[in-house]
CSV table of C-alpha atoms in Angstrom, one decimal:
chain,number,residue,atom,x,y,z
A,27,MET,CA,16.8,-19.2,-8.7
A,28,SER,CA,15.2,-19.2,-12.3
A,29,GLY,CA,13.0,-22.2,-11.3
A,30,PHE,CA,11.7,-20.4,-8.1
A,31,LEU,CA,11.0,-17.2,-10.2
A,32,ILE,CA,9.1,-19.2,-12.9
A,33,ARG,CA,6.9,-20.9,-10.2
A,34,ARG,CA,6.2,-17.6,-8.5
A,35,LEU,CA,5.2,-15.8,-11.8
A,36,LEU,CA,3.0,-18.7,-12.6
A,37,GLN,CA,1.3,-18.5,-9.4
A,38,ALA,CA,0.9,-14.7,-9.7
A,39,VAL,CA,-0.7,-15.2,-13.1
A,40,VAL,CA,-3.2,-17.7,-11.6
A,41,LEU,CA,-4.0,-15.4,-8.7
A,42,LEU,CA,-4.5,-12.4,-10.9
A,43,PHE,CA,-6.9,-14.5,-12.9
A,44,ILE,CA,-8.8,-15.4,-9.7
A,45,VAL,CA,-8.9,-11.8,-8.5
A,46,SER,CA,-10.2,-10.6,-11.8
A,47,MET,CA,-13.1,-13.1,-11.9
A,48,ILE,CA,-14.2,-12.5,-8.3
A,49,GLY,CA,-13.8,-8.7,-8.7
A,50,PHE,CA,-15.7,-8.6,-11.9
A,51,ALA,CA,-18.5,-10.8,-10.5
A,52,ILE,CA,-19.0,-8.8,-7.3
A,53,LEU,CA,-18.8,-5.4,-9.0
A,54,HIS,CA,-21.5,-6.5,-11.6
A,55,LEU,CA,-23.8,-8.3,-9.2
A,56,ALA,CA,-23.9,-5.5,-6.7
A,57,PRO,CA,-27.1,-3.4,-6.5
A,58,GLY,CA,-27.3,-0.6,-8.9
A,59,GLY,CA,-25.1,-0.3,-12.0
A,60,PRO,CA,-23.7,2.3,-14.3
A,61,LEU,CA,-27.1,3.3,-15.6
A,62,SER,CA,-28.5,4.0,-12.0
A,63,GLN,CA,-27.0,7.6,-12.2
A,64,PHE,CA,-29.0,8.2,-15.5
A,65,ALA,CA,-32.2,6.5,-14.2
A,66,ALA,CA,-32.2,8.6,-11.0
A,67,SER,CA,-32.2,11.8,-12.9
A,68,GLY,CA,-35.6,11.1,-14.6
A,69,ASP,CA,-34.6,12.8,-17.9
A,70,MET,CA,-34.1,9.5,-19.7
A,71,THR,CA,-36.8,7.1,-20.9
A,72,GLN,CA,-36.5,3.2,-20.5
A,73,ALA,CA,-35.9,3.2,-24.3
A,74,ASP,CA,-32.9,5.5,-23.9
A,75,LEU,CA,-31.6,3.4,-20.9
A,76,ASP,CA,-31.9,0.2,-23.0
A,77,ARG,CA,-30.1,1.8,-25.9
A,78,LEU,CA,-27.3,2.8,-23.5
A,79,SER,CA,-27.1,-0.6,-21.9
A,80,ALA,CA,-26.5,-2.1,-25.4
A,81,GLN,CA,-23.8,0.5,-26.3
A,82,LEU,CA,-22.0,-0.4,-23.1
A,83,GLY,CA,-22.4,-4.1,-23.5
A,84,LEU,CA,-24.2,-4.4,-20.3
A,85,ASP,CA,-27.1,-6.3,-21.8
A,86,ARG,CA,-25.1,-9.3,-22.4
A,87,PRO,CA,-24.6,-12.4,-20.1
A,88,LEU,CA,-22.1,-11.7,-17.4
A,89,PRO,CA,-19.6,-14.4,-18.5
A,90,VAL,CA,-19.6,-13.0,-22.1
A,91,GLN,CA,-18.9,-9.5,-20.5
A,92,TYR,CA,-16.0,-10.9,-18.5
A,93,VAL,CA,-14.5,-12.7,-21.6
A,94,GLU,CA,-14.7,-9.6,-23.7
A,95,TRP,CA,-13.3,-7.5,-20.8
A,96,LEU,CA,-10.3,-10.0,-20.3
A,97,ARG,CA,-9.7,-10.2,-24.0
A,98,ARG,CA,-9.3,-6.5,-24.3
A,99,LEU,CA,-7.3,-6.3,-21.0
A,100,LEU,CA,-4.6,-8.9,-22.4
A,101,GLY,CA,-4.5,-6.9,-25.5
A,102,GLY,CA,-3.5,-3.6,-23.6
A,103,ASP,CA,-7.0,-2.1,-23.6
A,104,TRP,CA,-8.2,-1.5,-20.1
A,105,GLY,CA,-11.4,0.1,-21.2
A,106,VAL,CA,-12.8,3.6,-21.3
A,107,SER,CA,-14.2,5.3,-18.2
A,108,TYR,CA,-18.0,5.7,-18.1
A,109,ARG,CA,-17.7,9.0,-16.3
A,110,ASP,CA,-14.8,10.8,-17.9
A,111,GLN,CA,-14.9,9.1,-21.3
A,112,GLN,CA,-11.2,8.7,-21.2
A,113,PRO,CA,-8.9,5.6,-21.3
A,114,VAL,CA,-8.6,4.0,-17.9
A,115,LEU,CA,-4.9,3.7,-18.3
A,116,THR,CA,-4.8,7.4,-18.9
A,117,ILE,CA,-6.8,8.3,-15.9
A,118,ILE,CA,-4.8,5.9,-13.6
A,119,ALA,CA,-1.5,7.3,-14.8
A,120,ALA,CA,-2.6,10.8,-13.8
A,121,HIS,CA,-3.4,9.6,-10.3
A,122,ILE,CA,-0.7,6.9,-9.5
A,123,GLY,CA,2.0,9.6,-9.1
A,124,PRO,CA,0.6,11.2,-5.9
A,125,THR,CA,-0.2,7.7,-4.4
A,126,LEU,CA,3.3,6.5,-4.9
A,127,GLU,CA,4.8,9.7,-3.6
A,128,LEU,CA,2.6,9.3,-0.4
A,129,MET,CA,3.5,5.6,0.0
A,130,LEU,CA,7.1,5.8,-0.5
A,131,SER,CA,7.5,8.9,1.8
A,132,SER,CA,5.5,7.3,4.6
A,133,THR,CA,7.3,3.9,4.1
A,134,LEU,CA,10.7,5.7,4.5
A,135,LEU,CA,9.4,7.5,7.6
A,136,ALA,CA,8.0,4.2,9.0
A,137,MET,CA,11.2,2.3,8.4
A,138,LEU,CA,13.6,4.9,10.0
A,139,LEU,CA,11.4,5.5,13.0
A,140,GLY,CA,10.3,2.0,13.5
A,141,ALA,CA,13.8,0.5,13.2
A,142,TRP,CA,15.2,3.1,15.7
A,143,ILE,CA,12.4,2.3,18.2
A,144,GLY,CA,12.7,-1.4,17.6
A,145,ILE,CA,16.6,-1.4,18.0
A,146,LEU,CA,16.5,0.7,21.2
A,147,GLY,CA,13.8,-1.3,22.6
A,148,ALA,CA,15.8,-4.5,22.1
A,149,VAL,CA,19.0,-2.9,23.5
A,150,ARG,CA,17.2,-1.6,26.5
A,151,ARG,CA,14.7,-4.5,27.1
A,152,TYR,CA,12.1,-4.0,29.9
A,153,SER,CA,13.3,-0.5,30.4
A,154,LEU,CA,10.9,2.5,30.5
A,155,PHE,CA,11.6,3.3,26.9
A,156,ASP,CA,10.7,-0.2,25.9
A,157,SER,CA,7.5,-0.3,27.9
A,158,LEU,CA,6.3,3.1,26.6
A,159,ALA,CA,7.2,1.9,22.9
A,160,THR,CA,5.2,-1.4,23.4
A,161,ILE,CA,2.2,0.6,24.7
A,162,GLY,CA,2.4,3.3,22.0
A,163,ALA,CA,2.6,0.5,19.2
A,164,MET,CA,-0.5,-1.2,20.6
A,165,ILE,CA,-2.3,2.2,20.6
A,166,ALA,CA,-1.2,3.0,17.1
A,167,LEU,CA,-2.4,-0.4,15.8
A,168,SER,CA,-5.8,0.3,17.5
A,169,ILE,CA,-6.4,3.9,16.2
A,170,PRO,CA,-8.6,4.0,13.0
A,171,THR,CA,-6.8,5.7,10.2
A,172,PHE,CA,-9.6,8.1,9.3
A,173,TRP,CA,-9.9,9.1,12.8
A,174,PHE,CA,-6.3,9.8,13.2
A,175,GLY,CA,-6.4,12.0,10.1
A,176,LEU,CA,-9.2,13.9,11.4
A,177,VAL,CA,-7.5,14.7,14.6
A,178,ILE,CA,-4.4,15.8,12.6
A,179,ILE,CA,-6.5,18.1,10.6
A,180,TYR,CA,-8.4,19.5,13.6
A,181,VAL,CA,-5.3,20.0,15.8
A,182,PHE,CA,-2.7,21.1,13.5
A,183,SER,CA,-4.7,22.6,10.6
A,184,VAL,CA,-7.9,24.1,12.2
A,185,GLY,CA,-6.5,24.7,15.8
A,186,LEU,CA,-2.7,25.7,15.3
A,187,GLY,CA,-2.6,26.3,11.5
A,188,TRP,CA,0.6,24.6,11.1
A,189,LEU,CA,-0.4,22.3,8.3
A,190,PRO,CA,-2.7,22.5,5.4
A,191,ALA,CA,-6.1,20.7,5.6
A,192,GLY,CA,-5.9,19.0,2.5
A,193,ASN,CA,-4.8,18.8,-1.3
A,194,ARG,CA,-1.4,18.1,-2.8
A,195,PHE,CA,-0.4,21.8,-3.2
A,196,THR,CA,-1.8,25.2,-2.9
A,197,VAL,CA,-3.4,26.5,-6.2
A,198,GLY,CA,-0.8,28.8,-7.8
A,199,ASP,CA,2.1,27.5,-5.8
A,200,GLY,CA,3.4,24.2,-6.8
A,201,SER,CA,6.9,24.6,-5.4
A,202,PHE,CA,8.8,21.7,-3.8
A,203,LEU,CA,8.5,23.3,-0.3
A,204,ASN,CA,4.7,23.9,-0.7
A,205,ARG,CA,4.3,20.2,-1.8
A,206,LEU,CA,6.4,19.0,1.1
A,207,HIS,CA,4.3,21.1,3.5
A,208,HIS,CA,1.1,19.5,2.2
A,209,LEU,CA,2.7,16.1,2.5
A,210,ILE,CA,3.5,16.1,6.2
A,211,GLY,CA,-0.1,15.4,7.4
A,212,PRO,CA,-1.0,12.5,5.3
A,213,CYS,CA,2.5,11.0,5.4
A,214,ILE,CA,2.3,10.9,9.2
A,215,VAL,CA,-1.1,9.4,9.3
A,216,LEU,CA,-0.2,6.6,6.7
A,217,ALA,CA,3.2,5.8,8.5
A,218,LEU,CA,1.5,5.5,12.0
A,219,VAL,CA,0.5,1.7,11.6
A,220,SER,CA,3.7,1.0,9.7
A,221,THR,CA,5.8,2.4,12.3
A,222,ALA,CA,4.2,0.3,15.0
A,223,VAL,CA,4.5,-2.8,12.9
A,224,TRP,CA,8.1,-2.2,12.0
A,225,SER,CA,9.1,-1.4,15.5
A,226,ARG,CA,7.7,-4.6,17.0
A,227,TYR,CA,9.2,-6.8,14.3
A,228,MET,CA,12.6,-4.9,14.4
A,229,ARG,CA,12.7,-5.5,18.3
A,230,SER,CA,11.9,-9.2,17.9
A,231,SER,CA,14.4,-9.8,15.2
A,232,MET,CA,17.1,-7.7,17.1
A,233,LEU,CA,16.5,-9.7,20.4
A,234,GLU,CA,16.9,-12.9,18.5
A,235,VAL,CA,20.2,-11.8,17.0
A,236,ILE,CA,22.0,-10.2,20.0
A,237,ASN,CA,21.5,-13.5,21.7
A,238,GLN,CA,23.5,-15.5,19.2
A,239,ASP,CA,26.8,-17.0,19.8
A,240,TYR,CA,28.8,-14.9,17.3
A,241,ILE,CA,27.6,-11.7,19.1
A,242,ARG,CA,28.9,-13.1,22.5
A,243,THR,CA,32.2,-14.0,20.7
A,244,ALA,CA,32.4,-10.4,19.4
A,245,ARG,CA,31.8,-9.0,22.9
A,246,ALA,CA,34.4,-11.4,24.4
A,247,LYS,CA,37.0,-10.2,21.9
A,248,GLY,CA,36.5,-6.7,23.5
A,249,LEU,CA,34.9,-5.0,20.5
A,250,PRO,CA,33.0,-1.8,21.2
A,251,GLU,CA,29.2,-2.4,21.8
A,252,ARG,CA,28.2,0.0,19.2
A,253,TYR,CA,30.4,-1.6,16.6
A,254,ILE,CA,28.8,-4.9,17.4
A,255,LEU,CA,25.4,-3.6,17.0
A,256,VAL,CA,25.8,-1.9,13.9
A,257,ARG,CA,28.3,-4.2,12.0
A,258,HIS,CA,27.0,-7.6,13.1
A,259,ALA,CA,23.6,-7.5,14.9
A,260,LEU,CA,21.8,-4.8,12.8
A,261,ARG,CA,22.9,-6.3,9.5
A,262,ASN,CA,21.4,-9.7,10.3
A,263,ALA,CA,18.3,-8.3,12.1
A,264,LEU,CA,17.4,-6.4,8.9
A,265,LEU,CA,17.0,-9.5,6.9
A,266,PRO,CA,13.4,-10.5,8.0
A,267,MET,CA,12.3,-6.8,7.5
A,268,ILE,CA,12.8,-7.3,3.7
A,269,THR,CA,9.9,-9.8,3.6
A,270,ILE,CA,7.8,-7.6,6.0
A,271,THR,CA,8.3,-4.8,3.6
A,272,GLY,CA,7.0,-6.6,0.6
A,273,LEU,CA,4.1,-8.1,2.5
A,274,HIS,CA,3.3,-4.6,3.9
A,275,VAL,CA,2.1,-3.3,0.5
A,276,PRO,CA,-1.6,-4.3,0.9
A,277,THR,CA,-1.7,-2.4,4.2
A,278,LEU,CA,-0.1,0.7,2.6
A,279,LEU,CA,-2.6,0.5,-0.3
A,280,SER,CA,-5.6,0.3,2.0
A,281,GLY,CA,-4.3,3.0,4.3
A,282,ALA,CA,-3.6,5.2,1.4
A,283,LEU,CA,-7.3,4.8,0.3
A,284,VAL,CA,-8.5,6.3,3.6
A,285,THR,CA,-5.8,8.8,4.0
A,286,GLU,CA,-6.2,10.2,0.5
A,287,THR,CA,-10.0,10.5,1.1
A,288,VAL,CA,-9.5,12.4,4.4
A,289,PHE,CA,-6.9,14.8,3.0
A,290,THR,CA,-8.4,15.1,-0.5
A,291,TRP,CA,-5.2,13.7,-1.9
A,292,PRO,CA,-5.6,13.3,-5.6
A,293,GLY,CA,-4.4,9.7,-5.7
A,294,MET,CA,-5.6,6.2,-6.7
A,295,GLY,CA,-7.4,5.7,-3.4
A,296,ARG,CA,-9.6,8.7,-3.9
A,297,LEU,CA,-10.1,7.8,-7.5
A,298,PHE,CA,-11.2,4.3,-6.6
A,299,LEU,CA,-13.9,5.5,-4.1
A,300,ASP,CA,-15.2,8.1,-6.5
A,301,SER,CA,-15.3,5.5,-9.3
A,302,ILE,CA,-17.3,3.1,-7.0
A,303,ASN,CA,-19.8,6.0,-6.2
A,304,TYR,CA,-20.2,6.7,-10.0
A,305,ARG,CA,-20.4,2.9,-10.8
A,306,ASP,CA,-17.5,3.4,-13.1
A,307,TYR,CA,-16.7,-0.3,-13.7
A,308,PRO,CA,-14.0,0.1,-16.1
A,309,THR,CA,-11.8,2.3,-13.8
A,310,VAL,CA,-12.7,0.2,-10.7
A,311,MET,CA,-11.5,-2.9,-12.3
A,312,GLY,CA,-8.5,-1.2,-13.7
A,313,ILE,CA,-7.4,0.0,-10.3
A,314,LEU,CA,-8.2,-3.4,-8.7
A,315,MET,CA,-6.0,-5.2,-11.2
A,316,LEU,CA,-3.2,-2.8,-10.8
A,317,THR,CA,-3.4,-3.0,-7.0
A,318,ALA,CA,-3.2,-6.8,-7.3
A,319,ILE,CA,-0.3,-6.5,-9.6
A,320,LEU,CA,1.6,-4.3,-7.1
A,321,VAL,CA,0.9,-6.6,-4.1
A,322,LEU,CA,2.2,-9.7,-5.9
A,323,LEU,CA,5.2,-7.7,-7.4
A,324,GLY,CA,6.1,-6.4,-3.9
A,325,SER,CA,5.9,-10.1,-2.4
A,326,LEU,CA,8.0,-11.5,-5.3
A,327,ILE,CA,10.8,-8.7,-5.0
A,328,ALA,CA,10.9,-9.3,-1.3
A,329,ASP,CA,11.4,-13.0,-1.7
A,330,VAL,CA,14.1,-12.4,-4.3
A,331,LEU,CA,15.9,-9.8,-2.2
A,332,TYR,CA,15.9,-12.0,0.7
A,333,GLY,CA,17.4,-14.8,-1.1
A,334,ILE,CA,20.2,-12.5,-2.4
A,335,ALA,CA,20.7,-11.0,1.0
A,336,ASP,CA,21.0,-14.4,2.8
A,337,PRO,CA,22.9,-17.0,0.7
A,338,ARG,CA,21.9,-19.6,3.3
A,339,ILE,CA,18.3,-19.7,1.9
A,340,GLU,CA,17.8,-22.8,-0.2
A,341,ARG,CA,14.4,-22.0,-1.4
A,342,TYR,CA,15.6,-21.5,-5.0
A,343,GLY,CA,16.7,-25.1,-5.3
A,344,GLN,CA,13.6,-26.5,-3.8
């Protein structure tokens, strides 16, 4: 197991290095730049812009800028925001809490609802419920996240007045119930695609398990069907879901970016878009690197948990 972990960690380091190079190059070679905000105002002369470019280090060659940024990053200095003049880590720390809150709540909702739909669809294969669940999953996977979010706001906020239209809580009322009320809308939107994915994978996994010989043996012994499904079938059908959960982190992060923008949720997704609009390169690179770390960490944890849950896996000895 230790050998497997070491190999995966080395692969993660290489991938992070590649991601940082590509992200840094694309960001700095894109049209515009941090100085475009000042140049558009017309209040600064070219000499002022050149002086500011030298202060930010933007006048140096791109490889030199990257090496300097990477050196500071490895030393724990993620840079200072061009817009807020605060350390990037401080800004990210202030926004990562709402994003994790949204991601964890939507994941829990998607896992519970998706697992229930998938299990019931497998047990009642080709029934009306199974057909409706299949059609519903295809529709959910086809609906754009931003459009579904706008529909939720229009119907349940503007039309019925049941849910808030945005923000994390009402100003002046930060109680738990108020926060939970604001969480319902974005949580449902972000969980839509995840529920569809979970239900289809859970159905396929459950169908594979209930046709195994040990399930037939349990039925032949006269054990109750519910006991067989919960004690034997469900326990083994959940194993592939561990890997899917880890690999689903990128989908959650991309969905959170759109969802937070639609619902004005003060998380990392909204911060990322605002930083791009302001050409705040240090903040954008900080979010990009943190996102890459979370994706690789999710994949690594999923592999480790899968190996622990199923001792038959021999990947650790390979």
